[in-house]
Amino acid sequence: MVGNGALSGAVIAVAGAGGPAGRATLVRLAEAGATVVGADNDPQRLSEAVDAARYASGGATVTGDTVDLLDLQSTRDWATHVEKDFGRVDGLVHLVGGWRGSETFTKTSLDDWDFLELLLVKTVQHTSLAFHEALQRSERGRYVLISASAAS
């Protein structure tokens, strides 16, 4: 199916590619024919995810970049690199963040809110700003945000 799927020819970036949901996303996108560029802040986890997706999809184009999405310039550099290397960016799947909570809303620790502000809000800000122009240039540009533990 590689190269002939519903996403044949699409270039899709995946933020948070090293986690369980990222691994599954890399495989599904590659199997659908997309060129996939994953990013994660853990180079070992990312490398394993990229290798697994290449193997599972029969050798589709799946690459990975170690990126600190908490750093706006690093995120912008990644977006520029993806568009330059592959000619365009048709989609970005954002799988970074997670959730922390407690038994009730009022019992939630402020540390949990600080965690979420960094790993969810900041990374969404940085990826949406960094990829905005490239996605606007694409005829089928899409930004997908998934933030649920069930997604893994």
Coordinates of N, CA, C and O in Angstrom, one line a residue:
M1 N 0.8 -1.2 0.0 CA 0.0 0.0 0.0 C 0.9 1.3 0.0 O 0.4 2.3 -0.3
V2 N 2.1 1.2 0.4 CA 3.0 2.3 0.4 C 3.0 3.1 -0.9 O 3.2 2.5 -1.9
G3 N 2.7 4.4 -0.8 CA 2.7 5.2 -2.0 C 1.4 5.2 -2.7 O 1.2 6.0 -3.6
N4 N 0.4 4.3 -2.4 CA -0.8 4.3 -3.1 C -2.0 4.5 -2.2 O -3.2 4.3 -2.6
G5 N -1.8 4.9 -1.0 CA -2.9 5.1 0.0 C -3.6 6.5 -0.1 O -3.3 7.3 -1.0
A6 N -4.5 6.7 0.7 CA -5.3 7.9 0.7 C -4.5 9.2 0.9 O -4.9 10.2 0.5
L7 N -3.3 9.0 1.5 CA -2.5 10.2 1.8 C -1.2 10.2 0.9 O -0.3 10.9 1.1
S8 N -1.3 9.5 -0.2 CA -0.2 9.4 -1.1 C 0.3 10.7 -1.5 O -0.5 11.6 -2.0
G9 N 1.6 11.0 -1.3 CA 2.2 12.2 -1.7 C 2.1 13.3 -0.6 O 2.8 14.3 -0.7
A10 N 1.3 13.1 0.4 CA 1.2 14.1 1.5 C 2.5 14.1 2.3 O 3.1 13.0 2.5
V11 N 2.9 15.3 2.8 CA 4.0 15.4 3.8 C 3.4 15.8 5.1 O 2.8 16.9 5.2
I12 N 3.6 14.9 6.1 CA 2.9 15.2 7.4 C 4.0 15.1 8.5 O 4.7 14.1 8.6
A13 N 4.0 16.1 9.3 CA 4.9 16.2 10.5 C 4.1 15.7 11.7 O 2.9 16.0 11.8
V14 N 4.8 15.0 12.6 CA 4.2 14.5 13.8 C 5.0 14.9 15.0 O 6.1 14.4 15.2
A15 N 4.4 15.8 15.8 CA 5.1 16.2 17.1 C 4.7 15.2 18.2 O 3.5 14.9 18.4
G16 N 5.7 14.8 18.9 CA 5.4 13.8 19.9 C 5.4 12.4 19.4 O 4.8 11.4 19.8
A17 N 6.3 12.2 18.4 CA 6.3 10.9 17.6 C 6.9 9.7 18.4 O 6.7 8.6 18.1
G18 N 7.6 10.0 19.5 CA 8.2 8.9 20.2 C 7.4 8.2 21.2 O 7.7 7.1 21.7
G19 N 6.2 8.8 21.6 CA 5.3 8.1 22.5 C 4.5 7.1 21.9 O 4.5 6.9 20.7
P20 N 3.7 6.4 22.7 CA 2.8 5.3 22.1 C 1.9 5.8 21.0 O 1.7 5.1 20.0
A21 N 1.2 6.9 21.2 CA 0.3 7.4 20.2 C 1.1 7.9 19.0 O 0.7 7.7 17.8
G22 N 2.3 8.4 19.2 CA 3.2 8.8 18.1 C 3.6 7.7 17.2 O 3.6 7.7 16.0
R23 N 4.0 6.6 17.9 CA 4.4 5.4 17.2 C 3.3 4.9 16.3 O 3.5 4.6 15.1
A24 N 2.1 4.8 16.8 CA 0.9 4.3 16.0 C 0.6 5.3 14.9 O 0.3 4.9 13.8
T25 N 0.7 6.6 15.2 CA 0.4 7.6 14.1 C 1.4 7.5 13.0 O 1.0 7.6 11.8
L26 N 2.7 7.4 13.3 CA 3.7 7.2 12.3 C 3.4 6.1 11.3 O 3.4 6.2 10.1
V27 N 3.1 4.9 11.9 CA 2.7 3.7 11.1 C 1.5 4.0 10.3 O 1.5 3.7 9.1
R28 N 0.4 4.5 10.9 CA -0.8 4.6 10.1 C -0.6 5.6 8.9 O -1.1 5.4 7.8
L29 N 0.1 6.7 9.2 CA 0.3 7.7 8.1 C 1.1 7.1 7.0 O 0.9 7.4 5.8
A30 N 2.2 6.4 7.4 CA 3.1 5.8 6.4 C 2.3 4.8 5.6 O 2.5 4.7 4.4
E31 N 1.5 4.0 6.2 CA 0.7 3.0 5.5 C -0.3 3.6 4.6 O -0.6 3.0 3.5
A32 N -0.7 4.8 4.9 CA -1.7 5.5 4.0 C -0.9 6.2 2.9 O -1.6 6.9 2.1
G33 N 0.4 6.1 2.8 CA 1.1 6.7 1.7 C 1.8 8.0 1.9 O 2.4 8.6 1.0
A34 N 1.7 8.5 3.1 CA 2.3 9.9 3.4 C 3.8 9.7 3.6 O 4.3 8.7 4.1
T35 N 4.5 10.8 3.3 CA 5.9 11.0 3.8 C 5.7 11.6 5.2 O 5.0 12.6 5.4
V36 N 6.4 10.9 6.2 CA 6.1 11.3 7.6 C 7.4 11.8 8.2 O 8.5 11.1 8.1
V37 N 7.4 12.9 8.9 CA 8.5 13.5 9.6 C 8.2 13.6 11.1 O 7.4 14.5 11.4
G38 N 8.7 12.7 11.9 CA 8.4 12.8 13.3 C 9.3 13.6 14.1 O 10.5 13.8 13.7
A39 N 8.9 14.1 15.2 CA 9.7 14.9 16.1 C 9.5 14.5 17.5 O 8.3 14.2 17.9
D40 N 10.5 14.4 18.3 CA 10.4 14.2 19.8 C 11.6 14.7 20.4 O 12.6 15.0 19.8
N41 N 11.5 15.0 21.7 CA 12.7 15.5 22.4 C 13.6 14.4 22.9 O 14.7 14.7 23.5
D42 N 13.2 13.2 22.8 CA 14.1 12.0 23.2 C 14.6 11.3 22.0 O 13.8 10.6 21.3
P43 N 15.9 11.5 21.7 CA 16.4 10.9 20.4 C 16.3 9.4 20.3 O 16.0 8.8 19.3
Q44 N 16.5 8.7 21.4 CA 16.4 7.2 21.4 C 15.0 6.7 21.2 O 14.8 5.9 20.3
R45 N 14.1 7.3 21.9 CA 12.6 7.0 21.7 C 12.2 7.3 20.3 O 11.5 6.5 19.6
L46 N 12.6 8.4 19.7 CA 12.3 8.8 18.4 C 12.8 7.8 17.4 O 12.1 7.4 16.4
S47 N 14.1 7.5 17.5 CA 14.8 6.6 16.6 C 14.1 5.2 16.5 O 13.8 4.7 15.5
E48 N 13.7 4.7 17.7 CA 13.0 3.5 17.8 C 11.6 3.5 17.1 O 11.2 2.6 16.4
A49 N 10.9 4.7 17.3 CA 9.6 4.8 16.7 C 9.7 4.9 15.1 O 8.9 4.3 14.4
V50 N 10.7 5.7 14.7 CA 10.9 5.9 13.2 C 11.2 4.5 12.6 O 10.7 4.1 11.5
D51 N 12.2 3.8 13.2 CA 12.6 2.5 12.7 C 11.4 1.5 12.6 O 11.2 0.8 11.6
A52 N 10.6 1.5 13.7 CA 9.4 0.6 13.7 C 8.4 1.0 12.6 O 7.8 0.1 12.0
A53 N 8.2 2.3 12.4 CA 7.2 2.7 11.4 C 7.7 2.3 10.0 O 7.0 1.9 9.1
R54 N 9.0 2.5 9.7 CA 9.6 2.1 8.4 C 9.4 0.6 8.2 O 9.0 0.2 7.1
Y55 N 9.7 -0.1 9.2 CA 9.6 -1.6 9.1 C 8.1 -2.0 8.9 O 7.8 -2.8 8.0
A56 N 7.2 -1.5 9.7 CA 5.8 -1.9 9.6 C 5.2 -1.5 8.3 O 4.2 -2.1 7.9
S57 N 5.6 -0.4 7.7 CA 5.0 0.2 6.5 C 5.6 -0.3 5.2 O 5.3 0.2 4.2
G58 N 6.6 -1.2 5.4 CA 7.3 -1.7 4.2 C 8.3 -0.7 3.5 O 8.5 -0.7 2.3
G59 N 8.9 0.1 4.3 CA 9.9 1.0 3.8 C 9.5 2.4 3.4 O 10.2 3.0 2.6
A60 N 8.4 2.8 3.8 CA 7.9 4.2 3.5 C 8.9 5.2 4.0 O 9.7 4.9 4.8
T61 N 8.8 6.4 3.5 CA 9.6 7.5 3.9 C 9.2 8.0 5.3 O 8.1 8.7 5.4
V62 N 9.9 7.6 6.3 CA 9.6 8.1 7.7 C 10.9 8.5 8.2 O 11.9 7.8 8.3
T63 N 11.0 9.8 8.6 CA 12.2 10.3 9.2 C 11.9 10.9 10.5 O 10.7 11.1 10.9
G64 N 13.0 11.3 11.3 CA 12.7 11.9 12.6 C 13.8 12.9 12.9 O 14.9 12.9 12.5
D65 N 13.3 13.9 13.6 CA 14.2 15.0 14.1 C 14.0 15.2 15.6 O 12.8 15.3 16.1
T66 N 15.1 15.4 16.3 CA 15.0 15.7 17.7 C 14.8 17.2 17.8 O 15.5 18.0 17.3
V67 N 13.6 17.5 18.5 CA 13.2 18.9 18.5 C 12.7 19.2 19.9 O 12.0 18.4 20.5
D68 N 13.1 20.4 20.5 CA 12.6 20.9 21.7 C 11.4 21.8 21.4 O 11.6 23.0 21.1
L69 N 10.2 21.3 21.5 CA 9.0 22.1 21.2 C 8.7 23.2 22.2 O 7.9 24.0 21.9
L70 N 9.5 23.2 23.3 CA 9.3 24.3 24.2 C 10.2 25.5 23.8 O 10.1 26.6 24.4
D71 N 11.0 25.3 22.8 CA 11.8 26.4 22.3 C 11.2 26.8 20.9 O 11.2 26.0 20.0
L72 N 10.7 28.0 20.8 CA 10.0 28.4 19.6 C 11.0 28.4 18.4 O 10.6 28.0 17.3
Q73 N 12.2 28.9 18.6 CA 13.2 28.9 17.4 C 13.5 27.5 17.0 O 13.5 27.2 15.8
S74 N 13.6 26.5 17.9 CA 13.9 25.1 17.5 C 12.7 24.6 16.7 O 12.9 23.9 15.7
T75 N 11.5 24.9 17.1 CA 10.3 24.5 16.5 C 10.2 25.1 15.1 O 9.9 24.4 14.1
R76 N 10.5 26.4 15.0 CA 10.5 27.1 13.7 C 11.6 26.5 12.7 O 11.3 26.3 11.5
D77 N 12.7 26.2 13.3 CA 13.8 25.5 12.5 C 13.3 24.2 11.9 O 13.6 23.8 10.8
W78 N 12.6 23.4 12.8 CA 12.1 22.1 12.3 C 11.1 22.3 11.2 O 11.2 21.6 10.2
A79 N 10.2 23.2 11.3 CA 9.1 23.5 10.3 C 9.8 23.9 9.0 O 9.5 23.4 7.9
T80 N 10.8 24.8 9.1 CA 11.5 25.2 7.9 C 12.2 24.1 7.2 O 12.2 23.9 6.0
H81 N 12.9 23.2 8.0 CA 13.6 22.1 7.5 C 12.7 21.1 6.8 O 13.0 20.6 5.7
V82 N 11.5 20.8 7.4 CA 10.6 19.9 6.8 C 10.1 20.4 5.4 O 10.2 19.7 4.4
E83 N 9.7 21.7 5.4 CA 9.3 22.2 4.1 C 10.4 22.3 3.1 O 10.2 21.9 1.9
K84 N 11.6 22.6 3.5 CA 12.7 22.7 2.5 C 13.0 21.3 2.0 O 13.2 21.2 0.8
D85 N 13.1 20.4 2.9 CA 13.5 19.0 2.5 C 12.5 18.3 1.6 O 12.8 17.5 0.8
F86 N 11.2 18.5 1.9 CA 10.2 17.8 1.2 C 9.3 18.6 0.3 O 8.3 18.1 -0.3
G87 N 9.5 19.9 0.2 CA 8.8 20.7 -0.7 C 7.5 21.4 -0.2 O 7.0 22.3 -0.9
R88 N 7.0 20.8 0.8 CA 5.8 21.4 1.4 C 5.5 20.7 2.7 O 6.1 19.7 3.0
V89 N 4.5 21.1 3.4 CA 3.9 20.5 4.6 C 2.4 20.5 4.4 O 1.8 21.5 4.4
D90 N 1.8 19.3 4.4 CA 0.4 19.2 4.2 C -0.3 19.0 5.5 O -1.6 19.2 5.6
G91 N 0.4 18.6 6.6 CA -0.3 18.4 7.8 C 0.7 18.3 9.0 O 1.9 18.0 8.8
L92 N 0.2 18.7 10.1 CA 0.9 18.5 11.4 C 0.0 17.9 12.4 O -1.1 18.3 12.6
V93 N 0.4 16.8 13.0 CA -0.3 16.1 14.0 C 0.4 16.4 15.3 O 1.6 16.0 15.5
H94 N -0.2 17.0 16.3 CA 0.4 17.4 17.5 C -0.1 16.4 18.6 O -1.3 16.3 18.9
L95 N 0.8 15.6 19.1 CA 0.5 14.6 20.1 C 1.2 14.8 21.5 O 1.4 13.9 22.3
V96 N 1.6 16.1 21.7 CA 2.4 16.4 22.9 C 1.5 17.0 24.0 O 0.5 17.6 23.7
G97 N 1.8 16.7 25.2 CA 1.0 17.3 26.3 C 0.7 16.3 27.3 O 1.3 16.2 28.4
G98 N -0.4 15.6 27.1 CA -0.9 14.7 28.1 C -1.9 15.3 29.0 O -2.5 16.4 28.7
W99 N -2.1 14.7 30.2 CA -3.1 15.3 31.1 C -2.6 14.9 32.5 O -2.1 13.9 32.8
R100 N -2.9 15.8 33.4 CA -2.8 15.6 34.8 C -4.0 16.2 35.5 O -4.5 17.3 35.1
G101 N -4.5 15.5 36.4 CA -5.7 16.0 37.1 C -5.8 15.3 38.4 O -4.9 14.6 38.9
S102 N -6.9 15.5 39.1 CA -7.1 14.9 40.4 C -8.5 14.4 40.5 O -9.3 14.5 39.6
E103 N -8.9 14.0 41.7 CA -10.2 13.5 42.0 C -11.3 14.5 41.7 O -12.3 14.1 41.1
T104 N -11.0 15.8 42.0 CA -12.0 16.8 41.7 C -11.2 18.0 41.1 O -10.0 18.2 41.3
F105 N -11.9 18.9 40.4 CA -11.3 20.1 39.8 C -10.6 20.9 40.9 O -9.5 21.4 40.7
T106 N -11.3 21.1 42.0 CA -10.7 22.0 43.1 C -9.5 21.4 43.8 O -8.8 22.1 44.4
K107 N -9.4 20.1 43.7 CA -8.2 19.5 44.4 C -7.0 19.4 43.4 O -6.0 18.9 43.8
T108 N -7.1 19.9 42.2 CA -6.0 19.8 41.3 C -4.9 20.7 41.8 O -5.0 21.8 42.1
S109 N -3.7 20.1 41.8 CA -2.5 20.8 42.2 C -2.1 21.9 41.2 O -2.2 21.7 39.9
L110 N -1.6 23.0 41.6 CA -1.1 24.1 40.7 C 0.1 23.6 39.9 O 0.3 24.1 38.8
D111 N 0.8 22.6 40.5 CA 1.9 22.1 39.7 C 1.4 21.4 38.5 O 2.1 21.4 37.4
D112 N 0.3 20.7 38.6 CA -0.3 20.1 37.4 C -0.6 21.1 36.3 O -0.4 20.9 35.1
W113 N -1.2 22.3 36.7 CA -1.5 23.4 35.8 C -0.2 23.9 35.1 O -0.2 24.2 33.9
D114 N 0.9 24.0 35.9 CA 2.2 24.5 35.4 C 2.7 23.5 34.3 O 3.2 23.8 33.3
F115 N 2.6 22.2 34.6 CA 3.0 21.1 33.7 C 2.2 21.2 32.4 O 2.8 21.2 31.3
L116 N 0.9 21.4 32.5 CA 0.0 21.4 31.3 C 0.3 22.7 30.5 O 0.3 22.7 29.3
E117 N 0.6 23.8 31.2 CA 0.9 25.1 30.5 C 2.1 24.9 29.6 O 2.1 25.4 28.5
L118 N 3.1 24.2 30.1 CA 4.3 24.0 29.3 C 4.1 22.9 28.2 O 4.3 23.2 27.1
L119 N 3.8 21.8 28.6 CA 3.8 20.6 27.7 C 2.6 20.6 26.8 O 2.6 19.8 25.8
L120 N 1.5 21.3 27.1 CA 0.4 21.3 26.1 C 0.3 22.7 25.5 O 0.4 22.8 24.3
V121 N 0.0 23.7 26.3 CA -0.2 25.0 25.7 C 1.0 25.6 25.0 O 0.8 26.0 23.8
K122 N 2.2 25.6 25.6 CA 3.3 26.1 24.9 C 3.7 25.4 23.6 O 4.0 26.0 22.6
T123 N 3.6 24.1 23.7 CA 4.0 23.3 22.5 C 2.9 23.5 21.3 O 3.3 23.5 20.2
V124 N 1.7 23.7 21.7 CA 0.7 24.0 20.7 C 0.9 25.4 20.1 O 0.9 25.6 18.9
Q125 N 1.3 26.3 21.0 CA 1.6 27.7 20.5 C 2.8 27.6 19.5 O 2.7 28.2 18.4
H126 N 3.8 26.9 19.9 CA 5.0 26.9 19.1 C 4.8 26.2 17.8 O 5.3 26.6 16.7
T127 N 4.2 25.0 17.8 CA 4.0 24.3 16.5 C 3.0 25.0 15.6 O 3.2 25.0 14.4
S128 N 1.9 25.6 16.2 CA 1.0 26.3 15.3 C 1.6 27.5 14.7 O 1.4 27.8 13.5
L129 N 2.4 28.2 15.4 CA 3.1 29.4 14.9 C 4.1 29.0 13.8 O 4.2 29.6 12.8
A130 N 4.9 27.9 14.1 CA 6.0 27.5 13.3 C 5.5 27.0 11.9 O 6.1 27.2 10.9
F131 N 4.4 26.2 12.0 CA 3.9 25.6 10.8 C 2.8 26.3 10.0 O 2.4 25.9 8.9
H132 N 2.3 27.4 10.6 CA 1.2 28.2 10.0 C 1.4 28.5 8.5 O 0.5 28.2 7.7
E133 N 2.5 29.1 8.2 CA 2.7 29.6 6.8 C 2.7 28.4 5.9 O 2.1 28.4 4.8
A134 N 3.5 27.3 6.2 CA 3.6 26.2 5.4 C 2.2 25.5 5.2 O 1.9 25.1 4.0
L135 N 1.5 25.4 6.2 CA 0.2 24.8 6.1 C -0.8 25.6 5.2 O -1.6 25.1 4.5
Q136 N -0.6 26.9 5.3 CA -1.4 27.8 4.5 C -1.1 27.7 3.0 O -2.0 27.8 2.2
R137 N 0.2 27.4 2.7 CA 0.6 27.2 1.3 C 0.1 25.9 0.7 O 0.1 25.8 -0.5
S138 N -0.2 24.9 1.6 CA -0.6 23.6 1.1 C -2.1 23.7 0.7 O -2.9 24.3 1.4
E139 N -2.4 23.0 -0.4 CA -3.8 22.9 -0.8 C -4.7 22.1 0.1 O -5.9 22.2 0.2
R140 N -4.0 21.2 0.9 CA -4.8 20.4 1.9 C -4.2 20.5 3.3 O -4.2 19.5 4.0
G141 N -3.6 21.6 3.6 CA -3.0 21.8 4.9 C -4.0 21.6 6.1 O -5.1 22.2 6.1
R142 N -3.5 20.8 7.1 CA -4.3 20.6 8.3 C -3.4 20.5 9.5 O -2.3 20.1 9.4
Y143 N -4.0 21.0 10.6 CA -3.3 20.9 11.9 C -4.3 20.1 12.8 O -5.4 20.4 13.0
V144 N -3.8 19.0 13.3 CA -4.6 18.1 14.1 C -4.0 18.1 15.5 O -2.8 17.8 15.7
L145 N -4.8 18.3 16.5 CA -4.3 18.3 17.9 C -5.0 17.2 18.6 O -6.3 17.1 18.6
I146 N -4.3 16.2 19.2 CA -4.8 15.1 19.9 C -4.2 15.2 21.3 O -3.0 15.1 21.5
S147 N -5.1 15.3 22.3 CA -4.6 15.4 23.7 C -5.5 14.6 24.6 O -6.4 15.1 25.3
A148 N -5.3 13.3 24.5 CA -6.1 12.4 25.3 C -5.4 11.1 25.6 O -4.7 10.6 24.7
S149 N -5.3 10.7 26.8 CA -4.6 9.4 27.1 C -5.2 8.2 26.3 O -4.5 7.3 26.0
A150 N -6.4 8.3 26.0 CA -7.1 7.2 25.2 C -6.5 7.1 23.8 O -6.6 6.0 23.2
A151 N -5.9 8.2 23.3 CA -5.3 8.1 22.0 C -4.2 7.2 21.8 O -3.9 6.6 20.8
S152 N -3.5 6.9 22.9 CA -2.4 6.0 22.8 C -2.9 4.5 22.7 O -2.1 3.7 22.2

